[in-house]
Structure formats: C-alpha cells, structure tokens
Short mmCIF file of C-alpha atoms and ligand atoms in Angstrom, two decimals:
data_model
loop_
_atom_site.label_atom_id
_atom_site.label_comp_id
_atom_site.label_asym_id
_atom_site.label_seq_id
_atom_site.Cartn_x
_atom_site.Cartn_y
_atom_site.Cartn_z
CA MET A 15 -0.09 -0.22 -0.07
CA THR A 16 2.31 2.99 1.23
CA ASP A 17 5.08 1.67 -0.86
CA HIS A 18 7.07 4.69 -0.37
CA LEU A 19 10.19 2.99 0.12
CA GLU A 20 11.83 3.38 -3.15
CA PRO A 21 13.62 6.68 -3.70
CA LYS A 22 11.80 9.43 -5.34
CA GLY A 23 12.69 12.13 -7.72
CA SER A 24 10.16 14.86 -6.15
CA VAL A 25 7.56 15.24 -3.60
CA LEU A 26 4.84 15.18 -5.88
CA GLU A 27 5.73 11.51 -6.27
CA THR A 28 4.50 10.77 -2.75
CA VAL A 29 1.08 12.18 -3.35
CA GLY A 30 -1.37 9.60 -2.86
CA ARG A 31 -1.18 5.82 -1.88
CA THR A 32 -1.99 6.74 1.58
CA PRO A 33 -2.57 4.34 4.33
CA LEU A 34 -6.41 2.49 5.13
CA VAL A 35 -6.42 1.78 8.89
CA ALA A 36 -9.09 0.19 10.74
CA ILE A 37 -11.52 2.06 13.37
CA ASN A 38 -10.94 0.08 16.44
CA ALA A 39 -14.33 1.43 17.67
CA ALA A 40 -16.43 -0.29 14.86
CA PRO A 41 -18.47 -3.82 15.11
CA GLU A 42 -17.27 -6.55 15.68
CA SER A 43 -18.55 -8.21 12.22
CA VAL A 44 -18.32 -4.70 10.01
CA PRO A 45 -15.25 -3.71 9.81
CA VAL A 46 -15.11 0.31 9.27
CA TYR A 47 -11.57 1.66 7.84
CA ALA A 48 -10.59 5.16 7.48
CA LYS A 49 -7.84 6.08 4.48
CA LEU A 50 -5.60 8.82 6.27
CA GLU A 51 -4.90 11.78 3.94
CA SER A 52 -2.47 13.62 5.94
CA PHE A 53 -0.06 11.13 4.93
CA ASN A 54 0.06 13.40 1.57
CA PRO A 55 3.15 15.72 1.71
CA GLY A 56 0.83 18.99 1.84
CA ALA A 57 -0.92 17.17 4.91
CA SER A 58 -4.55 16.68 3.28
CA VAL A 59 -6.65 15.29 0.68
CA LYS A 60 -6.17 18.29 -1.34
CA ASP A 61 -2.71 17.48 -2.72
CA ARG A 62 -4.48 14.72 -4.69
CA ILE A 63 -6.48 17.09 -6.77
CA GLY A 64 -3.92 20.05 -6.55
CA LYS A 65 -1.34 17.54 -8.75
CA TYR A 66 -3.86 15.63 -10.90
CA MET A 67 -5.42 19.21 -11.87
CA LEU A 68 -2.84 20.94 -12.74
CA GLU A 69 -0.97 17.76 -14.72
CA ARG A 70 -4.35 17.37 -16.74
CA MET A 71 -4.73 20.93 -17.22
CA LEU A 72 -0.88 21.30 -18.43
CA GLU A 73 -1.51 18.51 -20.65
CA ARG A 74 -4.52 19.96 -22.05
CA GLY A 75 -2.43 22.88 -22.74
CA ASP A 76 -5.07 25.21 -20.82
CA VAL A 77 -2.10 26.43 -19.14
CA SER A 78 1.90 26.36 -19.84
CA PRO A 79 4.99 26.06 -17.62
CA GLY A 80 6.03 29.68 -16.69
CA GLY A 81 2.16 30.13 -16.57
CA THR A 82 0.03 31.00 -13.16
CA VAL A 83 -2.52 29.28 -11.23
CA ILE A 84 -5.07 31.33 -9.52
CA GLU A 85 -7.54 29.54 -7.08
CA PRO A 86 -10.02 31.46 -4.75
CA THR A 87 -9.43 29.33 -1.47
CA ALA A 88 -8.97 29.39 1.98
CA GLY A 89 -7.45 25.86 2.71
CA ASN A 90 -6.17 22.77 1.94
CA THR A 91 -6.85 23.23 -1.70
CA GLY A 92 -4.40 26.12 -1.82
CA ILE A 93 -1.60 24.22 -0.09
CA GLY A 94 -2.14 21.12 -2.43
CA ILE A 95 -2.14 23.37 -5.76
CA ALA A 96 0.92 25.14 -3.93
CA VAL A 97 3.08 21.79 -3.76
CA ALA A 98 2.13 20.78 -7.32
CA ALA A 99 2.70 23.96 -8.80
CA GLY A 100 6.04 24.63 -7.23
CA GLN A 101 7.40 21.12 -8.85
CA LEU A 102 5.53 21.77 -12.26
CA ASP A 103 7.12 25.14 -13.02
CA LEU A 104 3.71 27.12 -12.53
CA LYS A 105 3.30 30.11 -10.36
CA ALA A 106 0.02 30.24 -7.87
CA ILE A 107 -1.75 33.21 -6.43
CA PHE A 108 -4.54 32.61 -4.02
CA VAL A 109 -7.22 34.62 -3.30
CA VAL A 110 -8.53 34.34 0.56
CA PRO A 111 -10.99 36.43 2.17
CA GLU A 112 -9.12 38.16 5.23
CA ARG A 113 -10.93 36.25 8.00
CA PHE A 114 -9.86 32.68 6.97
CA SER A 115 -6.93 30.73 9.35
CA VAL A 116 -3.49 32.55 8.84
CA GLU A 117 -1.80 29.06 9.48
CA LYS A 118 -2.70 27.96 6.13
CA GLN A 119 -1.97 31.23 4.50
CA GLN A 120 1.38 30.84 5.82
CA LEU A 121 1.86 27.45 4.52
CA MET A 122 0.99 28.71 1.04
CA ALA A 123 3.32 31.60 1.22
CA ALA A 124 6.09 29.14 2.34
CA LEU A 125 5.33 26.99 -0.64
CA GLY A 126 6.11 30.05 -2.92
CA ALA A 127 2.59 31.23 -3.32
CA GLU A 128 1.13 34.55 -3.53
CA VAL A 129 -1.66 35.06 -1.24
CA ILE A 130 -3.98 37.96 -2.24
CA ASN A 131 -6.65 39.08 0.85
CA THR A 132 -9.61 40.21 -0.21
CA PRO A 133 -12.34 41.91 2.43
CA SER A 134 -14.29 39.24 4.81
CA ALA A 135 -17.37 41.22 3.86
CA GLU A 136 -17.38 40.10 0.44
CA GLY A 137 -16.99 36.28 1.39
CA MET A 138 -16.06 33.77 -1.02
CA GLY A 139 -18.03 35.29 -3.65
CA GLY A 140 -15.66 38.54 -3.73
CA ALA A 141 -12.93 36.10 -3.80
CA ILE A 142 -14.04 34.19 -6.81
CA GLU A 143 -14.66 37.10 -8.99
CA ARG A 144 -11.07 38.51 -8.05
CA ALA A 145 -9.34 35.42 -9.17
CA HIS A 146 -11.25 35.52 -12.36
CA GLY A 147 -10.40 38.95 -12.81
CA LEU A 148 -6.60 38.33 -12.52
CA ALA A 149 -6.78 35.53 -14.56
CA GLU A 150 -8.27 37.83 -17.46
CA GLU A 151 -5.31 40.69 -17.02
CA LEU A 152 -2.60 38.02 -16.98
CA ASP A 153 -1.14 35.93 -20.04
CA ASN A 154 -1.11 32.52 -19.50
CA ALA A 155 -3.25 32.12 -16.59
CA VAL A 156 -5.52 29.50 -15.38
CA VAL A 157 -8.50 29.33 -12.56
CA PRO A 158 -8.99 25.89 -11.81
CA GLN A 159 -12.40 26.56 -9.70
CA GLN A 160 -12.44 23.10 -7.38
CA PHE A 161 -16.05 23.54 -7.08
CA SER A 162 -16.93 23.13 -10.38
CA ASN A 163 -14.19 21.28 -12.29
CA PRO A 164 -14.73 17.59 -13.05
CA LEU A 165 -11.09 17.02 -13.00
CA ASN A 166 -11.71 17.28 -8.99
CA THR A 167 -13.99 14.15 -8.80
CA GLU A 168 -11.89 12.62 -11.58
CA ALA A 169 -8.65 12.73 -9.51
CA HIS A 170 -10.38 10.72 -6.57
CA TYR A 171 -12.11 8.09 -9.60
CA GLU A 172 -8.32 7.84 -10.97
CA THR A 173 -6.40 7.65 -7.51
CA THR A 174 -8.48 7.32 -4.02
CA ALA A 175 -11.04 4.62 -5.24
CA PRO A 176 -8.73 2.23 -6.75
CA GLU A 177 -6.35 2.59 -3.84
CA ILE A 178 -9.32 1.49 -1.82
CA TYR A 179 -10.48 -1.46 -3.67
CA GLU A 180 -7.18 -2.93 -4.10
CA ALA A 181 -6.28 -2.60 -0.55
CA LEU A 182 -9.66 -4.48 0.34
CA ASP A 183 -9.74 -6.72 -2.30
CA GLY A 184 -13.08 -5.27 -3.67
CA GLU A 185 -14.66 -5.91 -0.46
CA VAL A 186 -16.46 -2.29 0.13
CA GLY A 187 -20.23 -2.76 1.07
CA ALA A 188 -20.00 1.38 2.03
CA ILE A 189 -18.74 4.54 1.03
CA VAL A 190 -18.90 7.23 3.76
CA ALA A 191 -17.28 10.73 3.31
CA GLY A 192 -17.78 14.54 3.98
CA CYS A 193 -18.92 16.83 1.39
CA GLY A 194 -17.17 19.92 1.00
CA THR A 195 -16.76 20.42 -2.94
CA ALA A 196 -18.16 16.84 -2.88
CA GLY A 197 -15.14 16.09 -5.18
CA THR A 198 -13.96 13.44 -3.13
CA LEU A 199 -17.19 11.79 -2.65
CA MET A 200 -18.52 11.88 -6.24
CA GLY A 201 -15.13 10.18 -7.34
CA LEU A 202 -15.22 7.69 -4.89
CA ALA A 203 -19.08 6.84 -5.31
CA LYS A 204 -18.64 6.75 -9.38
CA TYR A 205 -15.92 4.06 -9.25
CA ALA A 206 -18.03 2.16 -6.29
CA LEU A 207 -21.37 2.10 -8.06
CA GLU A 208 -19.24 0.68 -11.46
CA GLN A 209 -18.04 -2.00 -9.01
CA ASP A 210 -21.32 -2.88 -7.29
CA PRO A 211 -24.37 -1.16 -8.11
CA GLU A 212 -25.79 -2.11 -4.72
CA THR A 213 -22.69 -0.11 -2.89
CA HIS A 214 -24.32 2.42 0.14
CA VAL A 215 -23.03 5.50 -0.56
CA VAL A 216 -23.39 8.08 2.10
CA ALA A 217 -22.67 12.23 2.15
CA VAL A 218 -21.75 13.59 5.68
CA GLU A 219 -22.08 17.38 6.70
CA PRO A 220 -22.14 19.35 9.76
CA ASP A 221 -25.76 20.18 11.24
CA GLY A 222 -26.87 23.22 9.89
CA SER A 223 -25.75 22.64 6.39
CA LEU A 224 -27.84 21.85 3.43
CA TYR A 225 -26.85 19.07 1.26
CA ALA A 226 -29.51 17.02 3.07
CA GLY A 227 -32.61 19.48 1.16
CA THR A 228 -30.93 17.76 -2.04
CA LYS A 229 -32.66 14.38 -0.80
CA GLY A 230 -35.75 15.92 -0.04
CA GLU A 231 -34.87 16.36 4.06
CA ASP A 232 -36.48 19.43 5.95
CA VAL A 233 -33.24 20.51 6.88
CA GLU A 234 -32.31 24.16 8.77
CA GLU A 235 -29.55 26.46 7.71
CA ALA A 236 -27.42 27.22 10.82
CA GLU A 237 -23.66 28.15 11.22
CA TYR A 238 -21.30 25.45 12.26
CA LYS A 239 -17.63 24.80 13.27
CA THR A 240 -16.89 21.73 11.40
CA GLU A 241 -14.15 23.20 8.60
CA GLY A 242 -13.85 21.72 5.28
CA ILE A 243 -17.37 19.88 4.58
CA GLY A 244 -20.85 21.32 4.20
CA THR A 245 -22.56 24.08 2.16
CA HIS A 246 -24.83 26.98 2.73
CA ASP A 247 -26.06 26.58 -1.02
CA PRO A 248 -26.00 23.63 -2.65
CA THR A 249 -26.39 25.25 -6.23
CA THR A 250 -22.81 26.60 -5.84
CA ASN A 251 -21.80 22.94 -5.18
CA GLU A 252 -21.92 21.91 -9.09
CA LEU A 253 -20.00 18.45 -8.92
CA PHE A 254 -22.44 17.28 -5.92
CA GLU A 255 -24.99 14.39 -8.04
CA PRO A 256 -27.90 13.61 -5.60
CA ASP A 257 -28.84 10.67 -7.36
CA LEU A 258 -25.20 9.02 -6.42
CA VAL A 259 -25.80 9.32 -2.93
CA ASP A 260 -28.02 7.19 -0.84
CA GLU A 261 -28.31 9.21 2.11
CA VAL A 262 -27.07 12.61 3.75
CA ILE A 263 -26.23 11.97 7.34
CA GLN A 264 -25.63 15.33 9.49
CA VAL A 265 -23.47 15.58 12.10
CA THR A 266 -23.58 17.86 15.11
CA ASP A 267 -19.95 20.17 16.00
CA ARG A 268 -20.15 18.54 19.34
CA ALA A 269 -20.26 15.25 18.11
CA ALA A 270 -17.74 15.76 15.50
CA GLN A 271 -15.44 17.17 18.57
CA GLU A 272 -16.10 14.72 20.61
CA GLU A 273 -14.96 11.78 17.93
CA LEU A 274 -12.28 13.67 16.92
CA LYS A 275 -10.87 13.71 20.60
CA ARG A 276 -11.62 10.16 21.10
CA LEU A 277 -9.64 9.04 17.84
CA ALA A 278 -6.79 10.94 19.41
CA SER A 279 -6.97 9.49 22.90
CA GLU A 280 -7.93 6.00 22.07
CA GLU A 281 -7.04 5.17 18.39
CA GLY A 282 -3.67 7.41 18.03
CA HIS A 283 -5.17 9.66 15.06
CA LEU A 284 -4.40 13.02 15.17
CA VAL A 285 -7.11 14.38 13.13
CA ALA A 286 -9.81 17.03 12.32
CA SER A 287 -13.42 17.98 12.51
CA SER A 288 -14.25 16.94 9.17
CA ALA A 289 -12.72 13.36 10.27
CA GLY A 290 -14.72 13.17 13.52
CA ALA A 291 -17.84 13.76 11.59
CA ALA A 292 -17.33 11.05 9.08
CA SER A 293 -15.97 8.17 11.71
CA ILE A 294 -19.35 8.90 13.33
CA ALA A 295 -21.46 8.60 10.55
CA ALA A 296 -19.34 5.55 8.97
CA ARG A 297 -19.41 4.03 12.67
CA GLY A 298 -23.37 4.21 12.50
CA VAL A 299 -23.49 3.06 8.88
CA ALA A 300 -21.28 -0.19 9.93
CA GLU A 301 -23.94 -0.54 12.90
CA ARG A 302 -26.96 -0.28 10.93
CA ILE A 303 -25.44 -2.73 8.25
CA GLU A 304 -24.65 -5.01 11.64
CA GLY A 305 -28.33 -4.84 12.66
CA GLY A 306 -29.54 -5.46 8.98
CA GLU A 307 -31.35 -2.19 8.63
CA ILE A 308 -28.91 -1.69 5.57
CA ASP A 309 -28.06 -3.97 2.85
CA THR A 310 -24.98 -4.05 1.15
CA PRO A 311 -22.87 -6.21 -1.14
CA HIS A 312 -20.21 -6.90 1.37
CA ASP A 313 -19.56 -5.88 5.11
CA GLY A 314 -16.54 -3.20 4.87
CA VAL A 315 -17.49 0.48 5.41
CA VAL A 316 -14.85 3.03 4.27
CA THR A 317 -14.41 6.47 5.20
CA ILE A 318 -11.93 9.26 4.66
CA PHE A 319 -9.76 11.29 7.19
CA PRO A 320 -9.21 14.05 5.12
CA ASP A 321 -6.40 15.87 7.29
CA SER A 322 -4.64 16.81 10.38
CA SER A 323 -5.62 18.28 13.88
CA GLU A 324 -2.71 20.06 13.91
CA ARG A 325 -3.67 22.70 11.38
CA TYR A 326 -6.19 23.69 13.93
CA LEU A 327 -4.29 23.82 17.20
CA SER A 328 -4.48 27.45 17.44
CA LYS A 329 -8.50 27.48 17.10
CA GLY A 330 -8.42 25.29 20.05
CA ILE A 331 -9.50 21.99 18.41
CA TYR A 332 -8.42 20.21 21.39
CA ARG A 333 -9.84 22.41 24.02
CA SER A 334 -13.53 22.26 25.61
CA PHE A 335 -16.24 22.63 23.12
CA GLU A 336 -17.14 26.66 24.02
CA GLU A 337 -13.20 27.12 23.42
CA TRP A 338 -13.03 25.69 20.29
CA GLU A 339 -13.19 28.32 17.42
CA GLY A 340 -13.98 26.03 14.46
N1 PMP B 415 -12.16 18.08 5.08
C1 PMP B 415 -11.30 18.86 5.09
C2 PMP B 415 -10.67 19.43 6.01
C3 PMP B 415 -11.54 19.61 3.82
O1 PMP B 415 -10.48 20.65 3.93
C4 PMP B 415 -12.21 19.36 2.40
C5 PMP B 415 -12.06 20.06 1.32
N2 PMP B 415 -12.95 21.04 1.43
C6 PMP B 415 -13.04 18.30 2.86
C7 PMP B 415 -12.91 17.46 4.06
C8 PMP B 415 -13.89 17.91 1.80
O2 PMP B 415 -13.40 17.19 0.48
P1 PMP B 415 -13.91 17.73 -0.85
O3 PMP B 415 -13.78 19.30 -1.24
O4 PMP B 415 -13.53 16.61 -1.68
O5 PMP B 415 -15.47 17.44 -0.58
#
C-alpha cells in the first residue's frame, strides 16, 4: 500500500497511496476503515487534486509551463495546488477572504505562492470574482475552480478509489465521506457504483449545512464549526450529484469534536473535525449494516480522514467545545 520506500525524484511522487487503517471502535462483524490523507506531502486530501488538476491542465494546454494558477481558496486546496505548482513550473496565486486561518495562508506563502486577501464582507464570492478578474489580466493564467471542475472528481475516481479497492480486494459495502466540494465523495461513488451498483453511498455534512435538502429532507440552515465540509448553498456545489448518494448524514459540531478527541486518545489519530464527523457517520452506518437495516454487497465500510488536527491547534480544536473556535 504505502509503497514509498524506493527513492523518489520529487515530493509530487509521494502524493496518494495513503494508508488505510481500521477504526477500532467499530462493530465486530462490520469493519470500518479510514484512509489517512494527512500522509500526503501537503498533509491533506487536497494534494491529490492539486497534482491531478494541474497535470491534466498542462497536458491539455489550458496553461503552459511558466504560467500562473489562480484559485480562490482559504484552505487545504491552496496548499495542495501550491505543492504541485512549485514542482510543475507554475506560479500560484490564492485569493483568500481576510477572516480565514492564517496558518494555512502561511503555508501557501512558504510554498512560494502569492496570497491576496479580499475583504471578509465580500465572502468567497468576492474572492472568486477577483480570481477571475486577475486571470483575465494575466497572460497564460488559469483558474482551476475546484467547486465546478470535473477534474476534482476525476482525481478521486482515478486515484483514491482504486487504492481503496486494491487494499480491500474489492470488499467494500459502503462509502461514507464528508462533502465540501463533494469531489472526494463523487469520485469514490462513481467508481464504487461501477464495481457494484448496490454499494451504499453516504454523504456527511455538519448539522446546519444544506446538502440533505437535495435528498428531500427538511433541514434548517445554521452556522457550524466543523471545517472543510458542508454548504450554505448547494447550487454552488456543482459537482454534487444527489442521484449517486443514498443518504446524507448530518453530524453536530459537538459529536464531531467528541469523536476527534476520542480518535486521538483511544486510537492515536491526530485528525480534524471533518474526520470526526466522517468517523461517527461511518460507525453508525456499520452498526446499521450489522443490525440488518442496510443491505450492502460486502461488510466493509470505508471513510476518509481528510487532514490533521495540527492545522487547527490555534483554533482550540482539543479545548472544550465552547473554546473551540471552529
Ligand atoms: N475535510 C477537509 C478538512 C477539507 O479541507 C475538505 C475540502 N474542502 C473536505 C473535508 C471535503 O472534501 P471535498 O471538497 O472533496 O468534498
């Protein structure tokens, strides 16, 4: 699996082929496995799309070496794109609303990227507009736009999914993953449903997010602290295809934080809130499979742990629920 023993020519070659590890607090007859994406060089699942999108865009001629990649992003995607851009002779510019975590912005800058801040009041919409404006001003510049770019989904269909199926000899009964852009879940779902159309596919979001509304559920919008997953407006999450999803599970911030703390203290995982939410949801699905409530072609449940808690220490991720800034 993590066959990174042979010498590599560049850090880009260490993206992917992350470990798949059993979650111990799972029902005995239905194993739950988590793919540990913090093992990527930029320490998150987004290294996969950074590498995949830029390589395909270079191949297609959307941008050529020496050109510029501009992405409106406040998070892991910026780091993933910055890692890849640096190795592929591309400049990277990230347009980030001011209020977002300074840690991630520092990492993007350390990787050689330029960070441009837009006023917090203009939100992500303001950052997106600015990114497209910049791309028009510059020669040889491209905006990958992870929220609408099919290459995001394709990266997971081509890499994350086959790795999981190889590791488990195809014995996958359910796929449970958090949805931000939904690229991860959609890539996994497409691959899984090709292997067996009966595979149970579950989207995970924080309580207060609105993906569940796309499955006809009456959900109420609210703020949440869980970072990296959820949406306040599913029409902006263009990659999400409700038809590929059997159910959307909502997890409260409290439950996600309790679980990420439990994962650290009991199982040695230093993972963040979206992984806490995914873990709780995946364990719940496993219990329902064990109880005969959900029929799956195999027993195994697979989920994704997208990044590490170290990226959120300054936000008090391990403090009390009230002290955690989210
Ligand atoms: N967790 C974290 C911490 C993330 O940064 C992201 C990406 N926004 C996700 C989960 C969800 O991944 P995706 O965008 O592929 O749905």
